[in-house]
XYZ file of C-alpha atoms in Angstrom:
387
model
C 58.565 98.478 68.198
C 59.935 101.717 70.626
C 57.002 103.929 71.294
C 57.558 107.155 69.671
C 58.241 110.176 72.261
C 58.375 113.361 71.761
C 62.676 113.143 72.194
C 62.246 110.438 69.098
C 60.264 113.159 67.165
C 62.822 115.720 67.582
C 65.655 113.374 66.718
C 63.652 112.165 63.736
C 63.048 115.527 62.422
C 66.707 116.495 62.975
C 68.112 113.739 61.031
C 65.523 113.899 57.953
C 65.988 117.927 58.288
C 70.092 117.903 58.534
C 70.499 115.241 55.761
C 68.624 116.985 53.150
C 70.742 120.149 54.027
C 73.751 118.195 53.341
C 72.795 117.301 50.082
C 71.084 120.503 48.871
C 74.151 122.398 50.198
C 76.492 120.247 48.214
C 74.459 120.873 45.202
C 74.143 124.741 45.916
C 78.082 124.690 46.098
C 78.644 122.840 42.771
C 76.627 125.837 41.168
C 78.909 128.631 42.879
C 80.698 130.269 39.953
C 84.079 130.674 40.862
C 85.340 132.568 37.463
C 83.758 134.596 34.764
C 80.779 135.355 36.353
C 80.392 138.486 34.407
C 79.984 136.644 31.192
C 76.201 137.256 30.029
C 76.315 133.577 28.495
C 76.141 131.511 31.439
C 77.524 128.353 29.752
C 80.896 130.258 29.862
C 80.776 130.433 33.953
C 82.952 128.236 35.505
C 81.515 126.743 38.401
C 82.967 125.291 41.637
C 84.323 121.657 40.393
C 86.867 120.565 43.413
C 85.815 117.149 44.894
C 88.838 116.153 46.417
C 87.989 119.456 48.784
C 84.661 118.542 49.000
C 85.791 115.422 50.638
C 87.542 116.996 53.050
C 85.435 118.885 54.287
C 83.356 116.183 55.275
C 85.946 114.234 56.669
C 86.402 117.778 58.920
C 82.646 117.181 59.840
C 82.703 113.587 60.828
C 85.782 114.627 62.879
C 83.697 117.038 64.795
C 81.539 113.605 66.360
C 84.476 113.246 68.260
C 84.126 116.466 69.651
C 80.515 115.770 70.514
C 81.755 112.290 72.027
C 84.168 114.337 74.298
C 81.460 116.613 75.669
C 79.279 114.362 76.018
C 82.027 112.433 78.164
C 82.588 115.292 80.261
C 78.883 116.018 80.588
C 77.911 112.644 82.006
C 81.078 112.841 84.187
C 80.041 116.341 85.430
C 76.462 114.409 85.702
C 77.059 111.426 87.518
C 79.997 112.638 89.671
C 82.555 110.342 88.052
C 80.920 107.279 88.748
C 82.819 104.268 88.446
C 80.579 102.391 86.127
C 80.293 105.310 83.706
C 81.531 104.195 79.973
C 85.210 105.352 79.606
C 84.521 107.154 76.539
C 81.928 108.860 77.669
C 79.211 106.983 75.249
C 76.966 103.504 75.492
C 76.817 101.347 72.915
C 73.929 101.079 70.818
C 72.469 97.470 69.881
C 71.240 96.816 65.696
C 67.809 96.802 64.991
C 67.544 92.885 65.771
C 68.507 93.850 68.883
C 66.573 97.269 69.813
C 63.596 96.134 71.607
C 62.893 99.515 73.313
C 64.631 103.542 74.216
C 65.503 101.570 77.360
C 67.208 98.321 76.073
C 69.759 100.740 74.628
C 71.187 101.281 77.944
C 72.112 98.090 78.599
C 74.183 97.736 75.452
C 77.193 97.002 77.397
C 76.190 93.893 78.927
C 77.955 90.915 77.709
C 76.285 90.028 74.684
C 78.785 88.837 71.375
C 78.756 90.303 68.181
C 75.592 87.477 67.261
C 73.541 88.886 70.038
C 74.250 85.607 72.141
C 74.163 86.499 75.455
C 76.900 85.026 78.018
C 79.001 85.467 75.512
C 82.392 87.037 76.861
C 82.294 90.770 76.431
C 84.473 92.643 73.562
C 87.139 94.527 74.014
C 87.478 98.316 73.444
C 89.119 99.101 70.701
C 92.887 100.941 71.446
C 96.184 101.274 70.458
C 97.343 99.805 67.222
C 93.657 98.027 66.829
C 92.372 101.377 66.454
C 94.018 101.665 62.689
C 91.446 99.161 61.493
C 89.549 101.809 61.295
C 91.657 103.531 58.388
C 90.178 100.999 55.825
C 86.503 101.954 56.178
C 87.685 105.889 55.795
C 89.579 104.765 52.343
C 86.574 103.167 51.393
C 85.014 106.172 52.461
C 87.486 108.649 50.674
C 87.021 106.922 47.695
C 83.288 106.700 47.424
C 82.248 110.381 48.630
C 84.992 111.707 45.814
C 83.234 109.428 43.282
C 79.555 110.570 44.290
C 81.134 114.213 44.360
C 82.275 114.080 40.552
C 79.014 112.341 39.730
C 76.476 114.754 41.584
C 78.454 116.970 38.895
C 76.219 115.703 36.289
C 73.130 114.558 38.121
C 70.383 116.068 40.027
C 70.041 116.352 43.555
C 67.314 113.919 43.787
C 68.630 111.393 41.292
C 72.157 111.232 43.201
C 70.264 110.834 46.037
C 67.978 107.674 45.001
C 70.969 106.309 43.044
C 72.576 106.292 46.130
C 69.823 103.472 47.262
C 71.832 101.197 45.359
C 74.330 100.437 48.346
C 71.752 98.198 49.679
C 72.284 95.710 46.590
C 75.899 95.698 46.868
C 76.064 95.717 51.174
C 73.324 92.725 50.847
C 75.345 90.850 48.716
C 78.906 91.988 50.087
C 77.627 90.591 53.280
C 76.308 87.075 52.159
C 80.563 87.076 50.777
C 82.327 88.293 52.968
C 80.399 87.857 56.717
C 77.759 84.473 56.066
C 74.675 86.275 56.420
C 71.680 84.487 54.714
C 69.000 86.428 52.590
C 65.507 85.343 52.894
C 64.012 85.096 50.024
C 61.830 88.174 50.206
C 64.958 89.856 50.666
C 66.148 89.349 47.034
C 62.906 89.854 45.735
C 63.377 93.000 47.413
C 66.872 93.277 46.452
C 66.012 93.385 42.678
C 62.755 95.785 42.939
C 66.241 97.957 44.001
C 68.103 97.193 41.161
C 65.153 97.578 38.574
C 64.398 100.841 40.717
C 68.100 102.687 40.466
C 68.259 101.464 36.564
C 65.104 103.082 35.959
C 65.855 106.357 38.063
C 69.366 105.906 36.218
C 67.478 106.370 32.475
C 65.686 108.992 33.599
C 68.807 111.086 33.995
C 70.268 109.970 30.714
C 67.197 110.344 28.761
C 66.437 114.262 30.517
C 69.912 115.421 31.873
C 69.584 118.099 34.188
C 69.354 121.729 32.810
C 71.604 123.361 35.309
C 74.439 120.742 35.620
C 77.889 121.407 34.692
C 77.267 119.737 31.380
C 75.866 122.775 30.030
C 79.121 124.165 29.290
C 79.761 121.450 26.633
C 78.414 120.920 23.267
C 74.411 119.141 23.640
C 75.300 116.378 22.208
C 77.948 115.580 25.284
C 74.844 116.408 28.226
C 73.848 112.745 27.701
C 77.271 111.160 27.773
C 77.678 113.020 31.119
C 74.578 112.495 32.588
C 75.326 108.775 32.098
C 79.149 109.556 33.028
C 77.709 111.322 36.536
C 75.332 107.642 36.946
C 78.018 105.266 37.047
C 80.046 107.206 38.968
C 77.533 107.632 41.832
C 76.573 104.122 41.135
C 80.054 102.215 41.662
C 80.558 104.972 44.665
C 78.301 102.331 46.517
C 80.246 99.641 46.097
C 83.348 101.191 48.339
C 80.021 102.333 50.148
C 79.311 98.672 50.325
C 82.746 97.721 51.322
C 82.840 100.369 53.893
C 80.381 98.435 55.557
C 80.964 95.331 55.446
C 84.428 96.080 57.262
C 82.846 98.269 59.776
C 80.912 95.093 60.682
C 83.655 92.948 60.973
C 85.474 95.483 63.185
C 82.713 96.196 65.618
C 82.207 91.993 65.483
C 85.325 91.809 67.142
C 85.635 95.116 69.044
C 83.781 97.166 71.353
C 83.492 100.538 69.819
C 80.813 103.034 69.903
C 79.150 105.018 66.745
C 80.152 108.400 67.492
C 84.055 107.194 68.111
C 83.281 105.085 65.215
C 82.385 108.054 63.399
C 84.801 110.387 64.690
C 88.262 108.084 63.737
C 87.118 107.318 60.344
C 86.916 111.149 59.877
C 90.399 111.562 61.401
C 92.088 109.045 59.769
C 90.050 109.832 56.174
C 91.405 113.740 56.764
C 94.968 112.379 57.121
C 94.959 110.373 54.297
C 93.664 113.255 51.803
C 95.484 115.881 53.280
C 98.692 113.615 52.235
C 97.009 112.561 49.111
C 96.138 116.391 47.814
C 99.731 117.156 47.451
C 100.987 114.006 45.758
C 98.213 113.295 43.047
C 99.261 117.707 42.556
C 102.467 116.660 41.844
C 101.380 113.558 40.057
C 98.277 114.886 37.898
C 97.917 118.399 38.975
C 100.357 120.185 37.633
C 99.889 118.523 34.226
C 96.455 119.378 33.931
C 96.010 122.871 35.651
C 92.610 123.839 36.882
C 91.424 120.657 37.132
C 90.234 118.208 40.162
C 94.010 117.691 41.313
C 95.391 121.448 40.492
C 95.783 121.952 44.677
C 96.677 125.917 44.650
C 93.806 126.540 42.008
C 91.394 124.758 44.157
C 92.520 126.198 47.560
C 91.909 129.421 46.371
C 88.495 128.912 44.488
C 87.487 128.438 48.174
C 89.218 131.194 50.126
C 88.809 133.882 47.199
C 85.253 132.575 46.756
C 82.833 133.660 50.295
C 79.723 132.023 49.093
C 82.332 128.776 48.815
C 83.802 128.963 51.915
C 80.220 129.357 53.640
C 78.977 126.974 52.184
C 81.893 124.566 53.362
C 80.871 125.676 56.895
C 77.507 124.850 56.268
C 78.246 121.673 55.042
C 80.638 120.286 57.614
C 78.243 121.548 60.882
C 75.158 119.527 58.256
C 77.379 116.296 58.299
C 78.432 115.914 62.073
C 74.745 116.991 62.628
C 73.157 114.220 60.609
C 75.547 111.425 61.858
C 74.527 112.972 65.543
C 71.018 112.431 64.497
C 70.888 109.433 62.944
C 72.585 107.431 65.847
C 70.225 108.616 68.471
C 67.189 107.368 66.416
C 68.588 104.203 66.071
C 69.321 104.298 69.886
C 65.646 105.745 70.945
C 64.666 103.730 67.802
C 66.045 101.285 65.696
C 67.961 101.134 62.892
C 64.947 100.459 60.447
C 63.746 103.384 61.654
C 66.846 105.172 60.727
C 66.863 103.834 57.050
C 62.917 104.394 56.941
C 63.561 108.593 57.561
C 67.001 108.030 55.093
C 64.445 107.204 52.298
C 62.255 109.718 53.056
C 64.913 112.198 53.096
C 65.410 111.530 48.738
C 62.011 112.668 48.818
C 62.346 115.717 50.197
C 65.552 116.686 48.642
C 63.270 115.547 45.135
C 60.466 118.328 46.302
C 63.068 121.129 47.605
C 65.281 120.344 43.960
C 62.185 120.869 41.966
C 60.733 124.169 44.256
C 63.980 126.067 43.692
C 63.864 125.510 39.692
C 67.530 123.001 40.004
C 65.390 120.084 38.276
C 62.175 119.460 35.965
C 59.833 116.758 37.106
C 59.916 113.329 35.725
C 56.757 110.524 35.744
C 60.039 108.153 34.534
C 61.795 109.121 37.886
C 58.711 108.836 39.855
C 58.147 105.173 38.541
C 61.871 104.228 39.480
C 61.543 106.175 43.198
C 58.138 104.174 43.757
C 59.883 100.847 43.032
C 63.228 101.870 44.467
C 61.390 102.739 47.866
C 59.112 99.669 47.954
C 61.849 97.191 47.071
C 64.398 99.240 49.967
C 61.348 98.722 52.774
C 60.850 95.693 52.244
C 64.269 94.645 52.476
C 64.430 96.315 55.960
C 61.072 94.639 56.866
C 59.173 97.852 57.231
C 56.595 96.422 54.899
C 55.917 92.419 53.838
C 55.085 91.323 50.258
């Protein structure tokens, strides 16, 4: 395995540190009241409910990798004096984790090696022109998931969104015995259900104690559990465009040479296009019939602009997201991409403390059951641990 340098440490930290920002901050701005503030009850406060927007905005983040890839570009150009062998897009491929042997085997990623790892194989090409729309699919995939978890993280906690969220290793495991030939060992479904019995327990605990501070409060207590287990399936069949988003993202870079942050960086364009088009139609379509609500496009533009702690929060947000994808594809270039889902797990946990030190959640022995089994079965699916 890489050694672990200082650089690694830093771009560990930065990752586990920027993730459970993105999260928390997500959370903070579902609890922004946007009207009736004033009211002494607080179940009559209306609270910040737009995740089409939400969406957005982290489309607008992923975007900003592509600003990142461009000044990188133009740093390593400044750098190396326009040397002829520099990568035309300014970034090296990184290998997998079957691949990453060491921080320095990463620079070699563009040596002709297939999308199997043979070597000798003839190299891929970039991806360009009219190829480069494959990439829309992944960013529907994408649009539809994150605006599914958004609803859901409505009516869960931040830490139970965040370990039911685990779940996309199930569906992504089995998506890719379909729909690519992979092969699971058999430690690998043993694995795969510890995941499954993990989520379902982690699922129960938000039924059977929904969260005090969701948006469920508004309603009558009889309704908190039917939303709490409303807000579960949602996040849960999020993973399964989560899944599919994937899968296809491994079929593209099988056949094309592209690199993560340009990876990154289109499906945010292309995901941005494709809501900025839908917002207007599905106003037209549902909004206007049901005003206020997730489609109502003029309400929810200005519940952000009229609303500062909103906007900020946006801000906050979007710099969180390109930050974490940033992060998380230098560690699996300095380290692997175990290493990068090892510090993604770790990250539930410390959204889990930070959600129960500022008061958002109570603490749970049922949750800390499903986490313990959730997090076993998850490393050793990614072989950071053996049965």
């Amino acid at each position: 395995m890489p050694s672990f340098s200082r650089t690694a440490a830093v771009l560990s930290a930065g990752m586990l540190v920027t993730g459970t920002l993105n999260t928390l901050l997500t959370k903070l701005q579902d609890q922004q009241c946007i009207a009736n503030c004033d009211n002494p009850d607080p179940a009559q406060h209306q609270l910040f409910e737009q995740p089409v927007w939400q969406t957005l905005n982290m489309f607008y983040g992923e975007m900003l990798c592509l600003a990142c890839l461009y000044a990188i570009g133009l740093f390593r150009r400044r750098s190396a004096g326009n040397a002829p062998d520099a990568a035309a897009d300014g970034y090296q491929p990184i290998p997998d984790s079957a691949s990453v042997a060491s921080a320095d085997a990463s620079a070699d990623a563009d040596a002709d090696v297939s999308a199997d790892g043979t070597a000798g194989a003839p190299p891929l090409k970039p991806i360009a022109g009219w190829a480069t729309l494959y990439m829309w699919l992944p960013a529907v995939c994408d649009l539809l998931g994150t605006t599914l978890m958004n609803v859901g993280l409505f009516f869960t906690s931040a830490s139970v969104y965040q370990m039911l969220r685990g779940a996309v290793v199930v569906f992504s495991g089995l998506f890719s015995v379909v729909f690519l030939g992979h092969r699971l060992e058999r430690f690998q479904v043993i694995s795969l259900g510890m995941v499954v019995l993990g989520v379902t327990i982690v699922g129960l605990s938000n039924v059977i104690s929904p969260p005090a501070g969701a948006h469920s409060a508004a309603a009558a207590a009889d309704h908190s559990v039917l939303k709490a287990a409303v807000g579960v399936a949602l996040v849960l069949g999020a993973q399964l465009f989560t899944a599919s988003q994937f899968v296809i993202e491994e079929k593209i870079i099988r056949r094309y040479r592209l690199t993560p942050l340009r990876a990154v960086g289109l499906e945010g364009s292309f995901g941005a296009a494709t809501v900025m088009v839908a917002i207007p139609v599905l106003h037209v379509a549902i909004g206007r019939s049901h005003p206020g609500g997730y489609f109502d496009a003029p309400v929810g533009f200005r519940q952000i602009v009229d609303n500062p702690s909103v906007w900020q929060t946006s801000i906050y947000i979007m710099l969180s997201i390109a930050m974490f994808n940033y992060f998380g594809l230098s560690v699996t270039r300095h380290l692997s991409a175990t290493s990068r889902a090892t510090i993604d797990t770790c990250r539930t946990l410390f959204i889990w403390m930070s959600s129960l030190a500022l008061g958002w959640e109570a603490f749970s022995w049922v949750q800390v059951v499903g986490f313990v089994i959730l997090v076993y079965g998850t490393f050793v699916y990614n072989r950071v641990i053996s049965l």
